[in-house]
PDB file of C-alpha atoms and ligand atoms in Angstrom:
ATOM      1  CA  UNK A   1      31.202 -37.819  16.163  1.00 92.00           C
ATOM      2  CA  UNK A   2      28.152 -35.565  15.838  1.00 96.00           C
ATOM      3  CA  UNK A   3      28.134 -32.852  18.747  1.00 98.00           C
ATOM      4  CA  UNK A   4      26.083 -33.081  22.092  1.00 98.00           C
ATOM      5  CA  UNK A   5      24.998 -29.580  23.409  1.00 98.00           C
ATOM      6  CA  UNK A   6      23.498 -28.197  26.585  1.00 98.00           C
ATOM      7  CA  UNK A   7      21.186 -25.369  27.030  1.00 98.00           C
ATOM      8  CA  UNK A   8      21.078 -24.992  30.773  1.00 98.00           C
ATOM      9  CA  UNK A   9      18.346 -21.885  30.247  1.00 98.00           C
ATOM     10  CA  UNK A  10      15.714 -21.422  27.547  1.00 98.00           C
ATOM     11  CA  UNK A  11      17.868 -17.653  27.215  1.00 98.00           C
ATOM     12  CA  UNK A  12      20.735 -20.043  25.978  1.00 98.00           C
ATOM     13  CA  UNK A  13      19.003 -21.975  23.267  1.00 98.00           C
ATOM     14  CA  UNK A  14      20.593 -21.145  19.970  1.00 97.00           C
ATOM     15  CA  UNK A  15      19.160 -18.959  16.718  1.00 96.00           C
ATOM     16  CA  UNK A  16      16.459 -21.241  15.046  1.00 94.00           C
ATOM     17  CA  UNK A  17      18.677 -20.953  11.877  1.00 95.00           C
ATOM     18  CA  UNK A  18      21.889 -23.402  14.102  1.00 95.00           C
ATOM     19  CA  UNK A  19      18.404 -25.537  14.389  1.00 97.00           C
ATOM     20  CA  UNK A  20      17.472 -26.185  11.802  1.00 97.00           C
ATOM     21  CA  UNK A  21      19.142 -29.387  10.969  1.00 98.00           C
ATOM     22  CA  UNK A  22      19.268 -30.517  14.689  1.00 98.00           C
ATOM     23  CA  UNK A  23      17.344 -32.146  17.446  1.00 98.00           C
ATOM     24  CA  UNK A  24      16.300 -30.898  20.354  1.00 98.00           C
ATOM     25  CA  UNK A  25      15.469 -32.707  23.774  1.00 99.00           C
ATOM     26  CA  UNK A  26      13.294 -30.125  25.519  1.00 99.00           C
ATOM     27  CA  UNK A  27      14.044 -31.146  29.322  1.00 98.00           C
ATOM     28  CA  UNK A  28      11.478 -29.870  32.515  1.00 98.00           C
ATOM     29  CA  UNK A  29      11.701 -32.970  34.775  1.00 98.00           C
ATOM     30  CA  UNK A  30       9.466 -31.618  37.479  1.00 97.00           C
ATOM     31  CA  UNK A  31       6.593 -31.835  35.933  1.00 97.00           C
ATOM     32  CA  UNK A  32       5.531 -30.814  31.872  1.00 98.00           C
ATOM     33  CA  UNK A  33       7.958 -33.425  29.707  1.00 98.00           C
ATOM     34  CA  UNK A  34       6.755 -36.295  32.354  1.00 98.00           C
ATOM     35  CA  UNK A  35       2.990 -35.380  31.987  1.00 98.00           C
ATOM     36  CA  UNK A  36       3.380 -35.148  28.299  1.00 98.00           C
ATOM     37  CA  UNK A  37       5.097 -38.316  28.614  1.00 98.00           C
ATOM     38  CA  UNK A  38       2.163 -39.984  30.674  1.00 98.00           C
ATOM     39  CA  UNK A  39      -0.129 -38.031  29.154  1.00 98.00           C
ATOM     40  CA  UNK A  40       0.584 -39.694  25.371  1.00 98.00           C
ATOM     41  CA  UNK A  41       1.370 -43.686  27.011  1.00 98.00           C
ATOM     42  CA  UNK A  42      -1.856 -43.279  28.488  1.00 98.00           C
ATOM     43  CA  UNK A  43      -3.597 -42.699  24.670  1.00 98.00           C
ATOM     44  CA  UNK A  44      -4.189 -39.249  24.100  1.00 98.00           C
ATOM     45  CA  UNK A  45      -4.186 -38.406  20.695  1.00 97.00           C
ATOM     46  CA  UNK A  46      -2.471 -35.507  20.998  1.00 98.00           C
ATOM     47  CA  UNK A  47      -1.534 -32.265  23.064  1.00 98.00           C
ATOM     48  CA  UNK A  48      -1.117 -28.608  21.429  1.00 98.00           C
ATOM     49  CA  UNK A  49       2.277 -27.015  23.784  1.00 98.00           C
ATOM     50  CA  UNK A  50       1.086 -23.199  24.476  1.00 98.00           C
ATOM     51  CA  UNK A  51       2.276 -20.031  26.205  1.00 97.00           C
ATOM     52  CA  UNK A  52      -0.239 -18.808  27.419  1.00 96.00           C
ATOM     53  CA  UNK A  53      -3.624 -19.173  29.791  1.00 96.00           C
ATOM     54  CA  UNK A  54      -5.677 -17.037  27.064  1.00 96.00           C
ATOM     55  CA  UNK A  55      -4.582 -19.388  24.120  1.00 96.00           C
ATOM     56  CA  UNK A  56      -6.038 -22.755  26.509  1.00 97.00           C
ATOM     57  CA  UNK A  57      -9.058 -20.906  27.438  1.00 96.00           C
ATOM     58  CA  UNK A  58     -10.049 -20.643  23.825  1.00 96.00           C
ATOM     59  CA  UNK A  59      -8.970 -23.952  23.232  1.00 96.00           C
ATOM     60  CA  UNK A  60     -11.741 -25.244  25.932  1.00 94.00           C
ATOM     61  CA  UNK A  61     -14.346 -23.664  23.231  1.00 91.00           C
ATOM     62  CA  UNK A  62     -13.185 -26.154  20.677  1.00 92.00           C
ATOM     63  CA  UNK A  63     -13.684 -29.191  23.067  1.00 88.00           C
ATOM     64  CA  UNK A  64     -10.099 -29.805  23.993  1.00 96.00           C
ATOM     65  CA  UNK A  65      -9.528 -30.821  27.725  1.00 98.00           C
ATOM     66  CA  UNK A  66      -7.112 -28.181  28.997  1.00 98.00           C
ATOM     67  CA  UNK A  67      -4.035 -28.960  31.307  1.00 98.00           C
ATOM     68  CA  UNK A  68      -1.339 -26.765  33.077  1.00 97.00           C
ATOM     69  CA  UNK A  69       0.063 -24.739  36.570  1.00 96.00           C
ATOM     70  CA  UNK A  70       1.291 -21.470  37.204  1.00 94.00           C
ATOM     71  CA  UNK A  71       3.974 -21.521  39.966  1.00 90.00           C
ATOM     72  CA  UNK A  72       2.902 -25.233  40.137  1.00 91.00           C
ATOM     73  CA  UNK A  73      -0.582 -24.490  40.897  1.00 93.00           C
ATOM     74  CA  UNK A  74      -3.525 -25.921  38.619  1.00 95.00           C
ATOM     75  CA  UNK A  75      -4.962 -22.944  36.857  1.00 95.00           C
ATOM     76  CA  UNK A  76      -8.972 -21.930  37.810  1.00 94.00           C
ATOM     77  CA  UNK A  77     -11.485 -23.619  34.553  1.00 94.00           C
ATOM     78  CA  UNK A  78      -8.409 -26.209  33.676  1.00 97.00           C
ATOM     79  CA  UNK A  79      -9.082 -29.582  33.333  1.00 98.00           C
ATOM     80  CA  UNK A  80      -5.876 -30.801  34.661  1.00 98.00           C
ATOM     81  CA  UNK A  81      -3.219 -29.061  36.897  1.00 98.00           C
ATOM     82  CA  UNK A  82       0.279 -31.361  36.134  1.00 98.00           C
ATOM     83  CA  UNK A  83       0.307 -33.958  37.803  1.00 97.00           C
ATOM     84  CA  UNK A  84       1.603 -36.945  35.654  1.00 98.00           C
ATOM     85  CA  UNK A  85      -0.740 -39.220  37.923  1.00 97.00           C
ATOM     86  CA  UNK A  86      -3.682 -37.017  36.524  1.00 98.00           C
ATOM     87  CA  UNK A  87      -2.885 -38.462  33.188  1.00 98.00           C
ATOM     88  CA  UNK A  88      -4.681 -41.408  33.324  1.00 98.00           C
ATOM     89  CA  UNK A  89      -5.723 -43.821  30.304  1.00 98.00           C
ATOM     90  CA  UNK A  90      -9.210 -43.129  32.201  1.00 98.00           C
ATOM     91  CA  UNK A  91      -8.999 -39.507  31.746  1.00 98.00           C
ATOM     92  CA  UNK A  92      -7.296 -38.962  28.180  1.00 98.00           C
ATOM     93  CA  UNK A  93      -7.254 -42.153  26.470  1.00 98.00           C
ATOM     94  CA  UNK A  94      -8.433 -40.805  22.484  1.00 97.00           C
ATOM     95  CA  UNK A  95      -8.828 -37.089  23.645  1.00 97.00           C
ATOM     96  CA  UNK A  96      -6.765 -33.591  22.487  1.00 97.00           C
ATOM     97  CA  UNK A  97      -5.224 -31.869  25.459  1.00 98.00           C
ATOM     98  CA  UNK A  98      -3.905 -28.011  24.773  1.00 98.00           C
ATOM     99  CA  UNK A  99      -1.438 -27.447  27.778  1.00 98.00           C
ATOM    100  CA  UNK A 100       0.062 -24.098  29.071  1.00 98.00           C
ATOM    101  CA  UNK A 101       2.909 -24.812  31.517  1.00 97.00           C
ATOM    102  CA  UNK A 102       4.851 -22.216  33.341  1.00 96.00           C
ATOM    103  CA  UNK A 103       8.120 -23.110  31.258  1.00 97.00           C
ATOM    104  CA  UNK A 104       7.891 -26.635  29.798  1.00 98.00           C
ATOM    105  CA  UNK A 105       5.505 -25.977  26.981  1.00 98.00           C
ATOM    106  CA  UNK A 106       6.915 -22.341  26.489  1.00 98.00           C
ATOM    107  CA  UNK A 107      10.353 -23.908  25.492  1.00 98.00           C
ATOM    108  CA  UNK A 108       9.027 -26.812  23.446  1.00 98.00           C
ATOM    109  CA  UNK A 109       7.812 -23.778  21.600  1.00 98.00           C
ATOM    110  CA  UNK A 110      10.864 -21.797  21.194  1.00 98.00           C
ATOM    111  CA  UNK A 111      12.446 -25.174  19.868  1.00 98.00           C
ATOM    112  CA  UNK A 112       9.765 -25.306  16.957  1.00 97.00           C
ATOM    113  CA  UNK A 113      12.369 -24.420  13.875  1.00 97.00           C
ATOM    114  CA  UNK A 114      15.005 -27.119  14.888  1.00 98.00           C
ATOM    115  CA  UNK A 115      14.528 -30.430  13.002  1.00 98.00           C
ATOM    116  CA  UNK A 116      12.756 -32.166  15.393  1.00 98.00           C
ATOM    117  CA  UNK A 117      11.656 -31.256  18.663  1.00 98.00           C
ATOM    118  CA  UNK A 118      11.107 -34.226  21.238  1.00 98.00           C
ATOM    119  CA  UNK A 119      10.058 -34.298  25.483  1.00 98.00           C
ATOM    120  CA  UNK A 120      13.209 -36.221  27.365  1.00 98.00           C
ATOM    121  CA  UNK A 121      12.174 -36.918  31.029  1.00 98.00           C
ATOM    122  CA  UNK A 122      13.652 -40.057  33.038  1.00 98.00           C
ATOM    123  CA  UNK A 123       9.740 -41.707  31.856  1.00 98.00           C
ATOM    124  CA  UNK A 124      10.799 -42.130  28.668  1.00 98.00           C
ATOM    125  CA  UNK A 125      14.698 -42.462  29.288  1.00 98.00           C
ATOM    126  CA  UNK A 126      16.168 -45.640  27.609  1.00 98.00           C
ATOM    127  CA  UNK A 127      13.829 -45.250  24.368  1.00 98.00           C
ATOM    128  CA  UNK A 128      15.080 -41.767  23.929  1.00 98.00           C
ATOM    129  CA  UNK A 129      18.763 -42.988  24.133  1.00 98.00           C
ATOM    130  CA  UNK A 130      18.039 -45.861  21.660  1.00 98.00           C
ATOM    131  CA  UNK A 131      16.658 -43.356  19.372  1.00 98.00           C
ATOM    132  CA  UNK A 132      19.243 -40.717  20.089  1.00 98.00           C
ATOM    133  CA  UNK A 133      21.721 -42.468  19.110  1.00 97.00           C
ATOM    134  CA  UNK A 134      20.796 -43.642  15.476  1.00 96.00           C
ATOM    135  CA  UNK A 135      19.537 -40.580  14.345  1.00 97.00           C
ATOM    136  CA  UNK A 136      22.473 -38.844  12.950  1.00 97.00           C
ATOM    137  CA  UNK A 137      21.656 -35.181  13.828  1.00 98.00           C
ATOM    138  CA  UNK A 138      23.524 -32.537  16.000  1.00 98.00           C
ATOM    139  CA  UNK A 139      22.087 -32.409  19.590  1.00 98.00           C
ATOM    140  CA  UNK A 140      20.549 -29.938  22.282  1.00 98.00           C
ATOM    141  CA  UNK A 141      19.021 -30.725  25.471  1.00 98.00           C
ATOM    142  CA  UNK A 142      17.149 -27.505  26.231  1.00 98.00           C
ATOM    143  CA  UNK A 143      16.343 -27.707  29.881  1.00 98.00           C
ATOM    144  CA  UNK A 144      13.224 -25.585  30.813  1.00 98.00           C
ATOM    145  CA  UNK A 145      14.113 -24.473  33.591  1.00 98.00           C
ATOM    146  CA  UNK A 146      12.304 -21.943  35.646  1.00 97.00           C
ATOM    147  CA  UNK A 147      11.691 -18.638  34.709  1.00 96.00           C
ATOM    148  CA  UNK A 148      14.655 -18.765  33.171  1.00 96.00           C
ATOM    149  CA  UNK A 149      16.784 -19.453  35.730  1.00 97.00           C
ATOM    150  CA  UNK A 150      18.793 -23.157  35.830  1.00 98.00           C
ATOM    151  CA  UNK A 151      16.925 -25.813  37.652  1.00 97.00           C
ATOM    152  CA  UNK A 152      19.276 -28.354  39.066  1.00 95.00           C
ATOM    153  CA  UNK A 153      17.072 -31.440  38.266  1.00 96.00           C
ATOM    154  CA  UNK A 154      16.988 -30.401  34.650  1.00 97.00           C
ATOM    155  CA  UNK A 155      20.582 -30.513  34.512  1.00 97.00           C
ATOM    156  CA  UNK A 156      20.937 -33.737  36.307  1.00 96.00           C
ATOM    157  CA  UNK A 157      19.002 -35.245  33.589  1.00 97.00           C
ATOM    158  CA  UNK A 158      20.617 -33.841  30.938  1.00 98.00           C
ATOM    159  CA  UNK A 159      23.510 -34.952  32.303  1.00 97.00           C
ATOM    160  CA  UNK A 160      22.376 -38.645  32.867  1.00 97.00           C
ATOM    161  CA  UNK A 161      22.004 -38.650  28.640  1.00 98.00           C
ATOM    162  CA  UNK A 162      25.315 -36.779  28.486  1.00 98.00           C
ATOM    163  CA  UNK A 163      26.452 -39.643  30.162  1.00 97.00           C
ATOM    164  CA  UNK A 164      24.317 -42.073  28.143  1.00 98.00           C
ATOM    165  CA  UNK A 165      25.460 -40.733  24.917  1.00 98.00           C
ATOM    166  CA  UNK A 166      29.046 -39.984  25.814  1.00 97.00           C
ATOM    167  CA  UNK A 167      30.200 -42.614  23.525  1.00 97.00           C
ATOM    168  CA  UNK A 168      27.604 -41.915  20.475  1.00 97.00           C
ATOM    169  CA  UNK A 169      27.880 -37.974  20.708  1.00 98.00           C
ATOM    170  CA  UNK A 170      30.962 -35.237  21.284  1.00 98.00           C
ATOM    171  CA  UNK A 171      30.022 -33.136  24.421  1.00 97.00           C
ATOM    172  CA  UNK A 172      30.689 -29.575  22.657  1.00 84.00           C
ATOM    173  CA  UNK A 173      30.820 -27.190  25.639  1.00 94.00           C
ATOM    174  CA  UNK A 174      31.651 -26.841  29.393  1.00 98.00           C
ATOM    175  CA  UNK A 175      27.451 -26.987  30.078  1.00 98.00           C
ATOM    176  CA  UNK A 176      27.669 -30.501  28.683  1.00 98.00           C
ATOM    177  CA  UNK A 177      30.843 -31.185  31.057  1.00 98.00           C
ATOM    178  CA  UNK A 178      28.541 -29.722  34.084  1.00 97.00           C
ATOM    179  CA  UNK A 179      25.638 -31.070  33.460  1.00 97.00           C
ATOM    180  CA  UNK A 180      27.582 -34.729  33.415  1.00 97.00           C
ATOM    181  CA  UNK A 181      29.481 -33.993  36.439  1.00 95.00           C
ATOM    182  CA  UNK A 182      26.374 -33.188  38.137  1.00 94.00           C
ATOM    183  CA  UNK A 183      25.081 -36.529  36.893  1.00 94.00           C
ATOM    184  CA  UNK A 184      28.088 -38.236  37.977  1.00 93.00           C
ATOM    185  CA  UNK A 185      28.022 -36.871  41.582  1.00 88.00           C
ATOM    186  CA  UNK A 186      25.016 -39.187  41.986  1.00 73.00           C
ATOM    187  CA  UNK A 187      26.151 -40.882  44.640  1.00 64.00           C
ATOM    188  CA  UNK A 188      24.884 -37.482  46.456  1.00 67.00           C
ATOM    189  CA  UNK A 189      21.472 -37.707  44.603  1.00 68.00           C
ATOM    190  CA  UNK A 190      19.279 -37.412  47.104  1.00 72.00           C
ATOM    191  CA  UNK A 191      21.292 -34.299  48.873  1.00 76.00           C
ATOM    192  CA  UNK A 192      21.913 -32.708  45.736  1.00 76.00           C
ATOM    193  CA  UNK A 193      18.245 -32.884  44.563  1.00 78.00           C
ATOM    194  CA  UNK A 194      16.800 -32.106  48.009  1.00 83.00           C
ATOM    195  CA  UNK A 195      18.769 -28.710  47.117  1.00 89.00           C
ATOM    196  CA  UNK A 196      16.586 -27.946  43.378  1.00 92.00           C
ATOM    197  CA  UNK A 197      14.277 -25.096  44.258  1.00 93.00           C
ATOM    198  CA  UNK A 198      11.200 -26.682  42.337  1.00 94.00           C
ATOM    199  CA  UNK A 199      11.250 -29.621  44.278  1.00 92.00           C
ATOM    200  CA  UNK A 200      11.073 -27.917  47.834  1.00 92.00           C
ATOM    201  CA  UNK A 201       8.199 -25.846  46.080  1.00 92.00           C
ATOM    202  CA  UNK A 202       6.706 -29.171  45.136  1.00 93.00           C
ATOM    203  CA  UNK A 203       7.429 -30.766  48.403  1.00 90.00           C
ATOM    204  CA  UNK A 204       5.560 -28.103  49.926  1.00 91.00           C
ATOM    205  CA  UNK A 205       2.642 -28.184  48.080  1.00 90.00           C
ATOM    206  CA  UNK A 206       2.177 -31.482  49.282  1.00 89.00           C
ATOM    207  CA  UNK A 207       3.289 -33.349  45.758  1.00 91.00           C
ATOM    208  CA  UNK A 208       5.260 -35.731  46.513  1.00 92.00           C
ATOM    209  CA  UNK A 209       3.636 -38.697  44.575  1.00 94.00           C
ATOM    210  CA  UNK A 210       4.542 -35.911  41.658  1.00 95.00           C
ATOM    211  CA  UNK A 211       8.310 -35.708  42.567  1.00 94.00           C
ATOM    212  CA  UNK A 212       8.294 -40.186  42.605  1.00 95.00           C
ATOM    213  CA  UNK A 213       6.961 -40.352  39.642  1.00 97.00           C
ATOM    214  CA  UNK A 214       9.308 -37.562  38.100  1.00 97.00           C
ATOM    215  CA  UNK A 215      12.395 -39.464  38.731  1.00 95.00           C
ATOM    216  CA  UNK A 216      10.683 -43.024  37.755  1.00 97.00           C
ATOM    217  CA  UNK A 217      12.686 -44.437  34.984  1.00 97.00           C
ATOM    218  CA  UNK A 218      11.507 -45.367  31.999  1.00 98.00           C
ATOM    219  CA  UNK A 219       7.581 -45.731  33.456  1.00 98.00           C
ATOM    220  CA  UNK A 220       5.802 -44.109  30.731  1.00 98.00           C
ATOM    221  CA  UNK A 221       7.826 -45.301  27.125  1.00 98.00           C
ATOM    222  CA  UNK A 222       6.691 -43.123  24.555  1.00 98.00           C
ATOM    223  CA  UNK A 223       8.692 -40.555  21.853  1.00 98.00           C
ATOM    224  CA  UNK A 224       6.658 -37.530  22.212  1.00 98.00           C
ATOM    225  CA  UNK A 225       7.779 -35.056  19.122  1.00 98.00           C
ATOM    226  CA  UNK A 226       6.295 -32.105  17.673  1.00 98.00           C
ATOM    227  CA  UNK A 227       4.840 -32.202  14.446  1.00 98.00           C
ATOM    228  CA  UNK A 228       4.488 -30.040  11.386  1.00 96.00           C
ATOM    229  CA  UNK A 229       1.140 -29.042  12.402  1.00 97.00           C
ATOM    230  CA  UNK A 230       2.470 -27.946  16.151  1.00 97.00           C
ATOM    231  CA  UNK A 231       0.945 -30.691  18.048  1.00 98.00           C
ATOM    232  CA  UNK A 232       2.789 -33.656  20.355  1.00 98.00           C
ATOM    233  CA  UNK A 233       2.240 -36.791  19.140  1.00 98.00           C
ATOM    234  CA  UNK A 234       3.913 -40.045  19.568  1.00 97.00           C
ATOM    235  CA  UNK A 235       6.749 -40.732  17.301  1.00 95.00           C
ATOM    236  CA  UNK A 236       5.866 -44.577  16.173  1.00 84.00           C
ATOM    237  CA  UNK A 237       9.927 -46.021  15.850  1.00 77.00           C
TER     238      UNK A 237
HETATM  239  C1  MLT B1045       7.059 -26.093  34.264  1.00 69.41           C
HETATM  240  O1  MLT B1045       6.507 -25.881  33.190  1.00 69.41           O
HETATM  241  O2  MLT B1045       8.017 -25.468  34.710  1.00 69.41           O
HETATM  242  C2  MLT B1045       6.562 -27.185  35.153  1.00 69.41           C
HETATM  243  O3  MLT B1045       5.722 -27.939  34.452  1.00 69.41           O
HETATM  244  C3  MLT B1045       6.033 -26.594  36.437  1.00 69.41           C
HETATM  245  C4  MLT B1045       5.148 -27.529  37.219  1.00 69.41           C
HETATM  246  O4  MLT B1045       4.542 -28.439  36.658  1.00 69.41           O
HETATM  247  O5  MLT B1045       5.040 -27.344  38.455  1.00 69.41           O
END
């Protein structure tokens, strides 16, 4: 069987050149892979993944609608904070959103040289198994994170497709054991995700329609990938 690994930190992703022939599941539950995930069911064309506030800004100039938080605020001029509910067909059905996230979009970037590069949240969570599993390719699910520090609902989703794929895919390394055993503890869900730091930020700010429609399943079907010209798009499977 093909191997299965997890990157619980972006600091822990592999040298683009161990990439190059694999797929990788970027993974940053609360909120950027969701949004994109909403953002591309709900028909935009496209959304450009950047690092930075400066890079969106000039973006705006060349009539893209411009999305993203810092600390999980929505950044002064933006268009959008990132709130998946902000998505709506209303709002981005046909347009090109650039989005600068406070980790999501930063490690969908440091992902560009593997094979593919694709947004896993629980939105999109039985198509991206399906496909998963037929495509032939080593593995990494690359959990954003925060600041480069672990965030516990990243690893409780990349342990629910650790789980998923267990019979499809060899889990290479003890993060793949965790991250399963932390899915498998679910019967504690709700205590151990009332624990993941982003969440009580979340919580705080009052976003708890956010943190529902993070852990939705399946809600917003789509294959987001990046393509050759740096942009997500929908994969059409
Ligand atoms: C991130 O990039 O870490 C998240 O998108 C943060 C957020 O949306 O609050």
């Amino acid at each position: 069987m093909l191997p299965l690994f997890v990157c619980p930190s972006p600091l822990l992703l592999p040298s683009p050149s161990k990439l190059k022939e694999a797929i990788v599941v970027v993974i940053d539950i609360l909120r950027a892979t969701t949004s994109i995930c909403a953002c591309l069911h709900n028909g935009a064309m496209g959304i450009i993944p950047l690092e930075t506030v400066a890079e969106a800004l000039l973006f705006k100039r060349q009539e893209y609608l411009i999305a993203g938080e810092r600390n999980g605020y929505k950044i002064e001029g933006f268009d959008f904070g990132n709130s998946p509910s902000e998505f709506s067909p209303e709002r981005v059905k046909g347009k090109k959103i650039a989005m600068a996230t406070t980790n999501g979009t930063r490690a969908i970037r440091k992902a560009q040289k593997a094979h593919q590069v694709i947004a896993g949240a629980f939105s999109n969570f039985s198509m991206l198994c399906n496909y998963l599993r037929n495509q032939n390719r080593p593995l990494y699910l690359l959990c954003a994170g925060w600041q480069n520090e672990v965030a516990l609902e990243d690893m409780f989703f990349a342990g629910a497709l650790c789980h998923a794929l267990v019979d499809a895919f060899s889990l290479e390394q003890d993060a793949a054991h965790i991250a399963r055993q932390i899915y498998l503890n679910e019967s504690e869900k709700q205590n151990l995700l009332l624990k993941a730091s982003h969440l009580k930020r979340l919580h705080n700010f009052q976003k708890q329609n956010d943190i529902q429609l993070c852990f939705a399943k399946d809600i917003y079907p789509t294959l987001p990938y990046l393509n050759k010209q740096g942009e997500i798009i929908s994969l059409l499977v």
